[in-house]
Amino acid sequence: MAKPPTPPKPRTLAAQALGAVEPVTRAIVPPVHVSTTYLRDPDNAYSSGYVYGRPDNATVRQAEGVLAALEGATAAMLLGSGLSAATAAVMALPEPGHIVASQVMYWAFRDWLVREAPRYGHTVTLVDTTDLAAVRDAVVPGKTRLVWIETPGNPLWTITDIAGVAEIAHAAGARVAVDSTVATPVFSRPLALGADLVMHSATKYLNGHSDVIAGALATRDPDDAWWTRIAELRARLGLILGPFEAWLLLRGLRTLDVRVRAQSESAALLATWLGHHRGIERVRYPGLPHHPGHAIATRQMTGYGAMLSVDVLGGEQAAIAIAVAAAVTLWKRATSLGGVESLIEHRASIEGPGSPCPTNLLRLSVGLEDPEDLYADLDRALGSVAS
Ligand SMILES: *Cc1c(COP(=O)(O)O)cnc(C)c1O
């Protein structure tokens, strides 16, 4: 008797978009379900399970299925942007309360937490979540509702111990959400480490081609009141991802594993090479042994990702770093990350005052180009500024 098939690995499931075949034509590539409304049965029921496009869509569900498989989650939810996913999660908390969040994180969400969350009755404490003692001090048992961490944390790529934070938060009755955008499900599975919610800007690696704005959430427990409230808010506020975007995301997810592994390999090479460059003061990459979060990253991730930052030699002067960014020709001077093309950005210019980002820091999102070409371009740009 033939052995039963072993369950496919996440990479296999994603490559085949869970193996779905369209039943009428047997198309291997699924159609885009654009209909906003669905036929009722004669007895007035909706036997297909679909009623209207604002709460639900079949193409969105397909992409959610793939994402859930990648995260080892029971359910995933797609929203119109990473920021709408993050803010919906906060707004769906059962009651207003205290939120503890990483000091080093995606600046626009940190800004939302500080400026907007108090309008909904929350109080927010920003801490260095890489320091578990600081997290323990910040969390107030019975008052703290949520600990929000981002790891690796943008743009310094600080590493937070997910399991350590989960233990502290849960002991105090708080939930834990992890922005895992930079780690991707290829290198990190926060739910398995104790997180209650995983969030992604699917705009970045999940889609991977800089042509979709999307956000994602994933959970182990789709019956949890927090999760069902997020779904309710998505429907009520109209936050669902559009079907065309969901279809593009589904296509992008098929190659996620190979893209992210190749990009991460190039990032590791660049981190090493740039570490020896005389125009660079410091390389920030969790894959480097001297990175303060290296040991934890090695423990909780299966790869170090494709984001790094460099502090350009010349002290806290923005001008030299900006001049290097101005002198590259291959790297694209643009914000965002996680696409197949490499991007360079003077981050302090974006984040403004209050940012923990050094003024001489350049953020590098490593794409799929040949790493030798990428290094040569940076080397030439650094040389032109030094002379
Ligand atoms: C881009 C980004 C976000 C915001 O996502 P959008 O899709 O732009 O709304 C949140 N977190 C991280 C780490 C990001 O890089």
mmCIF file of C-alpha atoms and ligand atoms in Angstrom:
data_model
loop_
_atom_site.group_PDB
_atom_site.id
_atom_site.type_symbol
_atom_site.label_atom_id
_atom_site.label_comp_id
_atom_site.label_asym_id
_atom_site.label_seq_id
_atom_site.Cartn_x
_atom_site.Cartn_y
_atom_site.Cartn_z
ATOM 1 C CA MET A 1 0.000 0.000 0.000
ATOM 2 C CA ALA A 2 1.258 3.477 -0.872
ATOM 3 C CA LYS A 3 2.329 5.623 2.028
ATOM 4 C CA PRO A 4 -0.018 8.564 2.706
ATOM 5 C CA PRO A 5 1.411 11.832 1.341
ATOM 6 C CA THR A 6 3.332 13.958 3.820
ATOM 7 C CA PRO A 7 1.748 17.382 4.356
ATOM 8 C CA PRO A 8 3.318 19.909 1.970
ATOM 9 C CA LYS A 9 5.654 22.512 3.400
ATOM 10 C CA PRO A 10 4.682 26.224 3.374
ATOM 11 C CA ARG A 11 6.913 26.941 0.368
ATOM 12 C CA THR A 12 5.114 24.235 -1.633
ATOM 13 C CA LEU A 13 1.687 25.481 -0.592
ATOM 14 C CA ALA A 14 2.555 29.049 -1.564
ATOM 15 C CA ALA A 15 4.101 28.112 -4.938
ATOM 16 C CA GLN A 16 0.832 26.447 -5.915
ATOM 17 C CA ALA A 17 -1.437 28.942 -4.118
ATOM 18 C CA LEU A 18 -2.693 25.950 -2.066
ATOM 19 C CA GLY A 19 -3.191 23.948 -5.276
ATOM 20 C CA ALA A 20 -6.464 25.648 -6.139
ATOM 21 C CA VAL A 21 -7.819 24.890 -9.620
ATOM 22 C CA GLU A 22 -10.776 26.859 -10.969
ATOM 23 C CA PRO A 23 -13.551 24.234 -11.253
ATOM 24 C CA VAL A 24 -15.319 25.361 -14.476
ATOM 25 C CA THR A 25 -12.330 25.795 -16.828
ATOM 26 C CA ARG A 26 -9.724 23.912 -14.732
ATOM 27 C CA ALA A 27 -7.506 26.983 -14.939
ATOM 28 C CA ILE A 28 -4.339 26.699 -12.855
ATOM 29 C CA VAL A 29 -4.348 30.453 -12.315
ATOM 30 C CA PRO A 30 -7.400 31.611 -10.399
ATOM 31 C CA PRO A 31 -9.682 34.310 -11.818
ATOM 32 C CA VAL A 32 -10.132 37.684 -10.138
ATOM 33 C CA HIS A 33 -13.511 37.754 -8.434
ATOM 34 C CA VAL A 34 -14.653 41.308 -9.044
ATOM 35 C CA SER A 35 -18.379 40.991 -8.341
ATOM 36 C CA THR A 36 -19.609 43.244 -5.558
ATOM 37 C CA THR A 37 -22.813 41.258 -5.065
ATOM 38 C CA TYR A 38 -24.029 37.653 -5.144
ATOM 39 C CA LEU A 39 -27.215 35.861 -6.229
ATOM 40 C CA ARG A 40 -29.605 34.889 -3.467
ATOM 41 C CA ASP A 41 -31.166 31.432 -3.453
ATOM 42 C CA PRO A 42 -34.932 31.203 -4.162
ATOM 43 C CA ASP A 43 -35.479 30.563 -0.456
ATOM 44 C CA ASN A 44 -33.672 33.856 0.250
ATOM 45 C CA ALA A 45 -30.530 32.184 1.690
ATOM 46 C CA TYR A 46 -26.960 32.713 0.468
ATOM 47 C CA SER A 47 -25.778 29.143 0.018
ATOM 48 C CA SER A 48 -22.384 30.216 -1.459
ATOM 49 C CA GLY A 49 -21.510 32.020 1.757
ATOM 50 C CA TYR A 50 -20.954 35.296 -0.103
ATOM 51 C CA VAL A 51 -23.364 38.231 0.201
ATOM 52 C CA TYR A 52 -21.592 41.489 -0.590
ATOM 53 C CA GLY A 53 -18.073 42.651 -1.442
ATOM 54 C CA ARG A 54 -17.360 44.912 1.514
ATOM 55 C CA PRO A 55 -17.189 42.183 4.174
ATOM 56 C CA ASP A 56 -15.766 39.427 1.976
ATOM 57 C CA ASN A 57 -14.368 38.431 -1.420
ATOM 58 C CA ALA A 58 -13.288 35.078 -2.872
ATOM 59 C CA THR A 59 -9.963 36.315 -4.298
ATOM 60 C CA VAL A 60 -9.143 37.934 -0.967
ATOM 61 C CA ARG A 61 -10.003 34.664 0.793
ATOM 62 C CA GLN A 62 -7.646 32.751 -1.494
ATOM 63 C CA ALA A 63 -4.712 35.012 -0.703
ATOM 64 C CA GLU A 64 -5.636 34.853 2.991
ATOM 65 C CA GLY A 65 -5.505 31.049 2.826
ATOM 66 C CA VAL A 66 -1.966 31.106 1.466
ATOM 67 C CA LEU A 67 -0.838 33.623 4.052
ATOM 68 C CA ALA A 68 -2.355 31.590 6.897
ATOM 69 C CA ALA A 69 -0.472 28.510 5.653
ATOM 70 C CA LEU A 70 2.789 30.474 5.530
ATOM 71 C CA GLU A 71 2.365 31.836 9.058
ATOM 72 C CA GLY A 72 1.232 28.525 10.563
ATOM 73 C CA ALA A 73 -1.964 30.408 11.425
ATOM 74 C CA THR A 74 -5.567 29.268 11.536
ATOM 75 C CA ALA A 75 -6.856 32.406 9.836
ATOM 76 C CA ALA A 76 -5.522 35.459 8.046
ATOM 77 C CA MET A 77 -7.171 38.728 7.112
ATOM 78 C CA LEU A 78 -6.231 41.156 4.341
ATOM 79 C CA LEU A 79 -6.816 44.876 4.587
ATOM 80 C CA GLY A 80 -6.205 47.868 2.372
ATOM 81 C CA SER A 81 -2.749 48.677 3.816
ATOM 82 C CA GLY A 82 -0.305 47.684 6.522
ATOM 83 C CA LEU A 83 -1.302 50.743 8.473
ATOM 84 C CA SER A 84 -5.015 49.891 8.241
ATOM 85 C CA ALA A 85 -4.197 46.395 9.541
ATOM 86 C CA ALA A 86 -2.235 47.804 12.495
ATOM 87 C CA THR A 87 -4.728 50.526 13.369
ATOM 88 C CA ALA A 88 -7.732 48.186 13.025
ATOM 89 C CA ALA A 89 -6.039 45.814 15.475
ATOM 90 C CA VAL A 90 -5.679 48.610 18.044
ATOM 91 C CA MET A 91 -9.189 49.958 17.483
ATOM 92 C CA ALA A 92 -10.617 46.442 17.906
ATOM 93 C CA LEU A 93 -9.197 45.978 21.406
ATOM 94 C CA PRO A 94 -12.116 45.081 23.703
ATOM 95 C CA GLU A 95 -11.700 48.262 25.723
ATOM 96 C CA PRO A 96 -9.379 51.255 25.802
ATOM 97 C CA GLY A 97 -6.313 50.821 27.960
ATOM 98 C CA HIS A 98 -2.575 50.956 28.144
ATOM 99 C CA ILE A 99 -0.429 49.999 25.153
ATOM 100 C CA VAL A 100 3.293 49.273 25.305
ATOM 101 C CA ALA A 101 5.122 49.518 21.981
ATOM 102 C CA SER A 102 8.639 49.323 20.545
ATOM 103 C CA GLN A 103 10.507 52.618 20.401
ATOM 104 C CA VAL A 104 12.161 51.491 17.180
ATOM 105 C CA MET A 105 9.428 50.717 14.708
ATOM 106 C CA TYR A 106 7.830 51.813 11.477
ATOM 107 C CA TRP A 107 7.608 55.571 12.108
ATOM 108 C CA ALA A 108 4.082 56.165 10.746
ATOM 109 C CA PHE A 109 2.543 53.600 13.065
ATOM 110 C CA ARG A 110 4.539 54.878 16.042
ATOM 111 C CA ASP A 111 3.224 58.334 15.145
ATOM 112 C CA TRP A 112 -0.356 56.990 14.968
ATOM 113 C CA LEU A 113 0.020 55.352 18.373
ATOM 114 C CA VAL A 114 1.341 58.542 19.939
ATOM 115 C CA ARG A 115 -1.011 61.037 18.277
ATOM 116 C CA GLU A 116 -4.168 59.143 17.366
ATOM 117 C CA ALA A 117 -4.556 56.214 19.759
ATOM 118 C CA PRO A 118 -5.177 58.584 22.745
ATOM 119 C CA ARG A 119 -8.237 59.903 20.864
ATOM 120 C CA TYR A 120 -9.710 56.425 21.311
ATOM 121 C CA GLY A 121 -8.934 56.394 25.028
ATOM 122 C CA HIS A 122 -5.606 54.543 24.940
ATOM 123 C CA THR A 123 -2.429 55.535 26.709
ATOM 124 C CA VAL A 124 0.833 54.593 25.050
ATOM 125 C CA THR A 125 4.291 53.878 26.460
ATOM 126 C CA LEU A 126 7.196 53.492 24.044
ATOM 127 C CA VAL A 127 10.048 51.337 25.350
ATOM 128 C CA ASP A 128 13.173 49.637 24.138
ATOM 129 C CA THR A 129 11.566 46.207 23.691
ATOM 130 C CA THR A 130 14.969 44.618 23.045
ATOM 131 C CA ASP A 131 15.404 45.002 26.814
ATOM 132 C CA LEU A 132 13.015 42.575 28.540
ATOM 133 C CA ALA A 133 13.544 44.318 31.887
ATOM 134 C CA ALA A 134 12.283 47.555 30.310
ATOM 135 C CA VAL A 135 9.228 45.710 28.964
ATOM 136 C CA ARG A 136 8.571 44.237 32.419
ATOM 137 C CA ASP A 137 8.786 47.728 33.972
ATOM 138 C CA ALA A 138 6.448 49.239 31.377
ATOM 139 C CA VAL A 139 3.719 46.599 31.489
ATOM 140 C CA VAL A 140 1.050 47.273 34.132
ATOM 141 C CA PRO A 141 -0.833 44.103 35.172
ATOM 142 C CA GLY A 142 -4.565 44.480 34.586
ATOM 143 C CA LYS A 143 -4.077 47.826 32.766
ATOM 144 C CA THR A 144 -1.864 47.022 29.793
ATOM 145 C CA ARG A 145 -4.037 45.567 27.023
ATOM 146 C CA LEU A 146 -1.489 45.226 24.256
ATOM 147 C CA VAL A 147 2.245 44.963 23.719
ATOM 148 C CA TRP A 148 3.110 45.839 20.134
ATOM 149 C CA ILE A 149 6.539 44.852 18.888
ATOM 150 C CA GLU A 150 8.302 45.115 15.570
ATOM 151 C CA THR A 151 11.230 42.790 14.957
ATOM 152 C CA PRO A 152 13.545 43.357 13.182
ATOM 153 C CA GLY A 153 12.650 46.972 14.035
ATOM 154 C CA ASN A 154 12.825 49.524 11.286
ATOM 155 C CA PRO A 155 15.271 51.207 10.532
ATOM 156 C CA LEU A 156 17.909 50.031 13.052
ATOM 157 C CA TRP A 157 16.950 46.332 12.715
ATOM 158 C CA THR A 158 16.785 45.862 16.470
ATOM 159 C CA ILE A 159 15.734 42.366 17.524
ATOM 160 C CA THR A 160 13.044 41.805 20.151
ATOM 161 C CA ASP A 161 12.718 38.442 21.900
ATOM 162 C CA ILE A 162 9.159 37.477 20.907
ATOM 163 C CA ALA A 163 8.789 34.569 23.344
ATOM 164 C CA GLY A 164 10.239 36.669 26.184
ATOM 165 C CA VAL A 165 7.836 39.546 25.554
ATOM 166 C CA ALA A 166 4.883 37.145 25.197
ATOM 167 C CA GLU A 167 5.623 35.620 28.584
ATOM 168 C CA ILE A 168 5.749 39.025 30.296
ATOM 169 C CA ALA A 169 2.653 40.346 28.509
ATOM 170 C CA HIS A 170 0.535 37.251 29.077
ATOM 171 C CA ALA A 171 1.420 37.152 32.778
ATOM 172 C CA ALA A 172 0.034 40.706 32.990
ATOM 173 C CA GLY A 173 -3.123 39.892 31.020
ATOM 174 C CA ALA A 174 -2.002 41.735 27.857
ATOM 175 C CA ARG A 175 -2.020 40.601 24.250
ATOM 176 C CA VAL A 176 1.027 40.578 21.973
ATOM 177 C CA ALA A 177 1.079 41.689 18.358
ATOM 178 C CA VAL A 178 4.174 41.408 16.169
ATOM 179 C CA ASP A 179 4.853 43.458 13.056
ATOM 180 C CA SER A 180 6.734 40.767 11.149
ATOM 181 C CA THR A 181 6.975 42.663 7.852
ATOM 182 C CA VAL A 182 10.766 42.552 7.658
ATOM 183 C CA ALA A 183 11.214 39.000 8.981
ATOM 184 C CA THR A 184 8.541 37.581 6.630
ATOM 185 C CA PRO A 185 6.955 34.175 7.322
ATOM 186 C CA VAL A 186 9.967 32.634 5.547
ATOM 187 C CA PHE A 187 12.243 33.512 8.477
ATOM 188 C CA SER A 188 9.932 33.934 11.461
ATOM 189 C CA ARG A 189 6.699 32.431 12.815
ATOM 190 C CA PRO A 190 5.693 34.728 15.700
ATOM 191 C CA LEU A 191 2.502 32.776 16.502
ATOM 192 C CA ALA A 192 4.580 29.695 17.314
ATOM 193 C CA LEU A 193 6.671 31.857 19.679
ATOM 194 C CA GLY A 194 3.610 32.959 21.644
ATOM 195 C CA ALA A 195 2.357 36.053 19.791
ATOM 196 C CA ASP A 196 -1.420 36.479 19.622
ATOM 197 C CA LEU A 197 -1.446 38.415 16.374
ATOM 198 C CA VAL A 198 0.947 38.809 13.456
ATOM 199 C CA MET A 199 0.810 41.862 11.238
ATOM 200 C CA HIS A 200 2.431 42.496 7.860
ATOM 201 C CA SER A 201 2.664 45.348 5.495
ATOM 202 C CA ALA A 202 1.942 43.045 2.544
ATOM 203 C CA THR A 203 3.053 45.998 0.426
ATOM 204 C CA LYS A 204 6.596 44.855 1.131
ATOM 205 C CA TYR A 205 7.990 41.290 0.816
ATOM 206 C CA LEU A 206 4.686 39.391 0.668
ATOM 207 C CA ASN A 207 3.770 41.047 -2.620
ATOM 208 C CA GLY A 208 7.373 41.871 -3.409
ATOM 209 C CA HIS A 209 7.012 43.845 -6.617
ATOM 210 C CA SER A 210 6.295 47.389 -5.370
ATOM 211 C CA ASP A 211 2.915 47.450 -7.111
ATOM 212 C CA VAL A 212 0.357 46.763 -4.359
ATOM 213 C CA ILE A 213 -0.491 48.508 -1.080
ATOM 214 C CA ALA A 214 -1.872 45.873 1.305
ATOM 215 C CA GLY A 215 -1.910 44.794 4.934
ATOM 216 C CA ALA A 216 -2.294 41.429 6.601
ATOM 217 C CA LEU A 217 -3.105 39.985 10.011
ATOM 218 C CA ALA A 218 -2.920 36.363 11.162
ATOM 219 C CA THR A 219 -4.115 34.490 14.241
ATOM 220 C CA ARG A 220 -4.156 31.029 15.787
ATOM 221 C CA ASP A 221 -7.659 31.526 17.142
ATOM 222 C CA PRO A 222 -10.292 32.846 14.712
ATOM 223 C CA ASP A 223 -13.000 32.575 17.412
ATOM 224 C CA ASP A 224 -11.153 34.960 19.707
ATOM 225 C CA ALA A 225 -13.230 38.095 20.443
ATOM 226 C CA TRP A 226 -10.379 40.427 19.440
ATOM 227 C CA TRP A 227 -10.061 38.743 16.043
ATOM 228 C CA THR A 228 -13.807 38.708 15.315
ATOM 229 C CA ARG A 229 -13.991 42.399 16.267
ATOM 230 C CA ILE A 230 -11.185 43.187 13.772
ATOM 231 C CA ALA A 231 -13.193 41.372 11.073
ATOM 232 C CA GLU A 232 -16.269 43.331 12.083
ATOM 233 C CA LEU A 233 -14.371 46.633 11.868
ATOM 234 C CA ARG A 234 -12.961 45.643 8.468
ATOM 235 C CA ALA A 235 -16.520 45.135 7.212
ATOM 236 C CA ARG A 236 -18.004 48.199 8.905
ATOM 237 C CA LEU A 237 -15.259 50.605 7.962
ATOM 238 C CA GLY A 238 -14.705 49.134 4.497
ATOM 239 C CA LEU A 239 -11.056 48.217 5.075
ATOM 240 C CA ILE A 240 -10.938 45.072 2.941
ATOM 241 C CA LEU A 241 -8.269 44.726 0.248
ATOM 242 C CA GLY A 242 -9.517 45.128 -3.341
ATOM 243 C CA PRO A 243 -9.788 41.965 -5.478
ATOM 244 C CA PHE A 244 -7.199 43.064 -8.055
ATOM 245 C CA GLU A 245 -4.683 43.802 -5.313
ATOM 246 C CA ALA A 246 -5.463 40.460 -3.674
ATOM 247 C CA TRP A 247 -4.867 38.697 -6.990
ATOM 248 C CA LEU A 248 -1.493 40.392 -7.471
ATOM 249 C CA LEU A 249 -0.590 39.526 -3.884
ATOM 250 C CA LEU A 250 -1.519 35.882 -4.511
ATOM 251 C CA ARG A 251 0.860 35.890 -7.474
ATOM 252 C CA GLY A 252 3.614 37.538 -5.467
ATOM 253 C CA LEU A 253 3.251 35.022 -2.629
ATOM 254 C CA ARG A 254 4.063 32.140 -5.010
ATOM 255 C CA THR A 255 7.685 33.299 -5.220
ATOM 256 C CA LEU A 256 8.035 34.711 -1.688
ATOM 257 C CA ASP A 257 10.339 31.969 -0.442
ATOM 258 C CA VAL A 258 12.913 32.141 -3.240
ATOM 259 C CA ARG A 259 12.835 35.933 -3.411
ATOM 260 C CA VAL A 260 13.385 36.445 0.276
ATOM 261 C CA ARG A 261 16.139 33.832 0.539
ATOM 262 C CA ALA A 262 18.050 35.292 -2.423
ATOM 263 C CA GLN A 263 17.610 38.867 -1.171
ATOM 264 C CA SER A 264 18.734 37.861 2.311
ATOM 265 C CA GLU A 265 21.859 36.157 0.937
ATOM 266 C CA SER A 266 22.779 39.323 -0.948
ATOM 267 C CA ALA A 267 22.097 41.466 2.128
ATOM 268 C CA ALA A 268 24.472 39.314 4.185
ATOM 269 C CA LEU A 269 27.209 39.731 1.557
ATOM 270 C CA LEU A 270 26.689 43.486 1.379
ATOM 271 C CA ALA A 271 26.694 43.773 5.181
ATOM 272 C CA THR A 272 30.079 42.027 5.304
ATOM 273 C CA TRP A 273 31.589 43.982 2.422
ATOM 274 C CA LEU A 274 30.317 47.335 3.696
ATOM 275 C CA GLY A 275 31.639 46.485 7.159
ATOM 276 C CA HIS A 276 35.136 46.667 5.663
ATOM 277 C CA HIS A 277 34.519 49.883 3.740
ATOM 278 C CA ARG A 278 36.462 52.891 5.026
ATOM 279 C CA GLY A 279 33.559 55.240 4.228
ATOM 280 C CA ILE A 280 31.224 53.362 6.591
ATOM 281 C CA GLU A 281 31.202 53.886 10.351
ATOM 282 C CA ARG A 282 28.745 51.141 11.239
ATOM 283 C CA VAL A 283 26.672 48.455 9.547
ATOM 284 C CA ARG A 284 23.392 47.501 11.168
ATOM 285 C CA TYR A 285 22.354 43.979 10.153
ATOM 286 C CA PRO A 286 21.152 41.254 12.552
ATOM 287 C CA GLY A 287 23.154 38.644 10.644
ATOM 288 C CA LEU A 288 26.444 40.211 11.730
ATOM 289 C CA PRO A 289 27.921 38.611 14.878
ATOM 290 C CA HIS A 290 28.505 42.014 16.540
ATOM 291 C CA HIS A 291 24.861 43.098 16.100
ATOM 292 C CA PRO A 292 23.357 43.350 19.630
ATOM 293 C CA GLY A 293 20.377 41.211 18.612
ATOM 294 C CA HIS A 294 22.363 38.560 16.737
ATOM 295 C CA ALA A 295 21.981 35.777 19.301
ATOM 296 C CA ILE A 296 18.221 36.242 19.662
ATOM 297 C CA ALA A 297 17.804 36.571 15.892
ATOM 298 C CA THR A 298 19.669 33.301 15.452
ATOM 299 C CA ARG A 299 17.372 31.647 17.978
ATOM 300 C CA GLN A 300 14.020 32.930 16.761
ATOM 301 C CA MET A 301 14.582 33.369 13.012
ATOM 302 C CA THR A 302 15.742 31.007 10.283
ATOM 303 C CA GLY A 303 17.362 33.830 8.302
ATOM 304 C CA TYR A 304 18.299 37.453 8.942
ATOM 305 C CA GLY A 305 16.326 39.184 6.214
ATOM 306 C CA ALA A 306 17.257 41.577 3.456
ATOM 307 C CA MET A 307 17.174 44.939 5.246
ATOM 308 C CA LEU A 308 20.288 46.673 6.524
ATOM 309 C CA SER A 309 21.336 50.189 7.391
ATOM 310 C CA VAL A 310 24.720 51.882 7.271
ATOM 311 C CA ASP A 311 25.952 54.871 9.244
ATOM 312 C CA VAL A 312 28.083 56.857 6.832
ATOM 313 C CA LEU A 313 31.419 58.056 8.211
ATOM 314 C CA GLY A 314 31.382 61.774 8.950
ATOM 315 C CA GLY A 315 29.533 61.975 12.215
ATOM 316 C CA GLU A 316 25.970 63.122 12.698
ATOM 317 C CA GLN A 317 25.979 65.035 9.449
ATOM 318 C CA ALA A 318 23.000 64.357 7.257
ATOM 319 C CA ALA A 319 24.669 66.021 4.266
ATOM 320 C CA ILE A 320 27.288 63.314 3.595
ATOM 321 C CA ALA A 321 24.735 60.490 3.768
ATOM 322 C CA ILE A 322 22.374 62.439 1.516
ATOM 323 C CA ALA A 323 25.238 63.009 -0.926
ATOM 324 C CA VAL A 324 25.960 59.252 -1.042
ATOM 325 C CA ALA A 325 22.307 58.552 -1.778
ATOM 326 C CA ALA A 326 22.468 61.210 -4.485
ATOM 327 C CA ALA A 327 25.521 59.596 -6.123
ATOM 328 C CA VAL A 328 24.245 56.042 -6.615
ATOM 329 C CA THR A 329 22.930 55.101 -10.026
ATOM 330 C CA LEU A 330 21.780 51.486 -9.650
ATOM 331 C CA TRP A 331 20.102 51.744 -6.257
ATOM 332 C CA LYS A 332 16.826 53.624 -6.482
ATOM 333 C CA ARG A 333 16.377 56.595 -4.152
ATOM 334 C CA ALA A 334 12.915 55.787 -2.825
ATOM 335 C CA THR A 335 11.045 54.950 0.310
ATOM 336 C CA SER A 336 9.498 51.524 1.019
ATOM 337 C CA LEU A 337 11.204 48.136 1.055
ATOM 338 C CA GLY A 338 10.870 44.483 0.158
ATOM 339 C CA GLY A 339 10.641 44.794 -3.629
ATOM 340 C CA VAL A 340 12.779 43.047 -6.229
ATOM 341 C CA GLU A 341 14.624 46.316 -6.934
ATOM 342 C CA SER A 342 17.086 47.692 -4.389
ATOM 343 C CA LEU A 343 16.163 50.941 -2.651
ATOM 344 C CA ILE A 344 18.267 53.419 -0.708
ATOM 345 C CA GLU A 345 16.893 56.028 1.630
ATOM 346 C CA HIS A 346 18.128 58.735 3.967
ATOM 347 C CA ARG A 347 15.730 57.740 6.704
ATOM 348 C CA ALA A 348 16.032 60.707 9.096
ATOM 349 C CA SER A 349 14.657 62.998 6.350
ATOM 350 C CA ILE A 350 11.458 60.924 6.340
ATOM 351 C CA GLU A 351 11.019 60.363 10.051
ATOM 352 C CA GLY A 352 11.598 63.897 11.262
ATOM 353 C CA PRO A 353 12.127 65.030 14.869
ATOM 354 C CA GLY A 354 11.588 62.430 17.616
ATOM 355 C CA SER A 355 13.001 59.671 15.452
ATOM 356 C CA PRO A 356 15.615 57.346 17.004
ATOM 357 C CA CYS A 357 17.286 57.188 13.579
ATOM 358 C CA PRO A 358 20.826 58.657 13.350
ATOM 359 C CA THR A 359 21.123 61.501 10.846
ATOM 360 C CA ASN A 360 23.995 59.802 8.986
ATOM 361 C CA LEU A 361 22.041 56.581 8.429
ATOM 362 C CA LEU A 362 21.138 55.190 5.032
ATOM 363 C CA ARG A 363 18.579 52.393 4.867
ATOM 364 C CA LEU A 364 19.146 49.740 2.230
ATOM 365 C CA SER A 365 16.438 47.416 0.950
ATOM 366 C CA VAL A 366 18.286 44.724 -0.965
ATOM 367 C CA GLY A 367 16.548 43.434 -4.083
ATOM 368 C CA LEU A 368 17.281 40.673 -6.554
ATOM 369 C CA GLU A 369 20.083 42.335 -8.532
ATOM 370 C CA ASP A 370 23.580 40.848 -8.551
ATOM 371 C CA PRO A 371 25.101 41.803 -5.171
ATOM 372 C CA GLU A 372 28.438 42.659 -6.838
ATOM 373 C CA ASP A 373 26.709 45.298 -8.958
ATOM 374 C CA LEU A 374 24.985 46.669 -5.870
ATOM 375 C CA TYR A 375 28.262 46.870 -3.947
ATOM 376 C CA ALA A 376 30.148 48.468 -6.850
ATOM 377 C CA ASP A 377 27.515 51.199 -7.099
ATOM 378 C CA LEU A 378 27.690 51.968 -3.366
ATOM 379 C CA ASP A 379 31.489 51.839 -3.354
ATOM 380 C CA ARG A 380 31.627 54.342 -6.218
ATOM 381 C CA ALA A 381 29.089 56.629 -4.513
ATOM 382 C CA LEU A 382 30.984 56.497 -1.185
ATOM 383 C CA GLY A 383 34.266 57.185 -3.008
ATOM 384 C CA SER A 384 32.865 60.199 -4.834
ATOM 385 C CA VAL A 385 31.765 61.776 -1.542
ATOM 386 C CA ALA A 386 34.990 61.056 0.356
ATOM 387 C CA SER A 387 37.199 62.678 -2.292
HETATM 388 C C1 LIG B 1 5.569 49.808 5.286
HETATM 389 C C2 LIG B 1 5.450 49.319 6.664
HETATM 390 C C3 LIG B 1 4.259 49.464 7.393
HETATM 391 C C4 LIG B 1 3.070 50.202 6.830
HETATM 392 O O1 LIG B 1 2.497 49.476 5.778
HETATM 393 P P1 LIG B 1 1.691 50.147 4.562
HETATM 394 O O2 LIG B 1 1.354 48.980 3.711
HETATM 395 O O3 LIG B 1 2.594 51.154 3.915
HETATM 396 O O4 LIG B 1 0.498 50.799 5.168
HETATM 397 C C5 LIG B 1 4.204 48.947 8.665
HETATM 398 N N1 LIG B 1 5.261 48.291 9.222
HETATM 399 C C6 LIG B 1 6.413 48.145 8.550
HETATM 400 C C7 LIG B 1 7.557 47.432 9.216
HETATM 401 C C8 LIG B 1 6.552 48.647 7.254
HETATM 402 O O5 LIG B 1 7.719 48.497 6.608
#
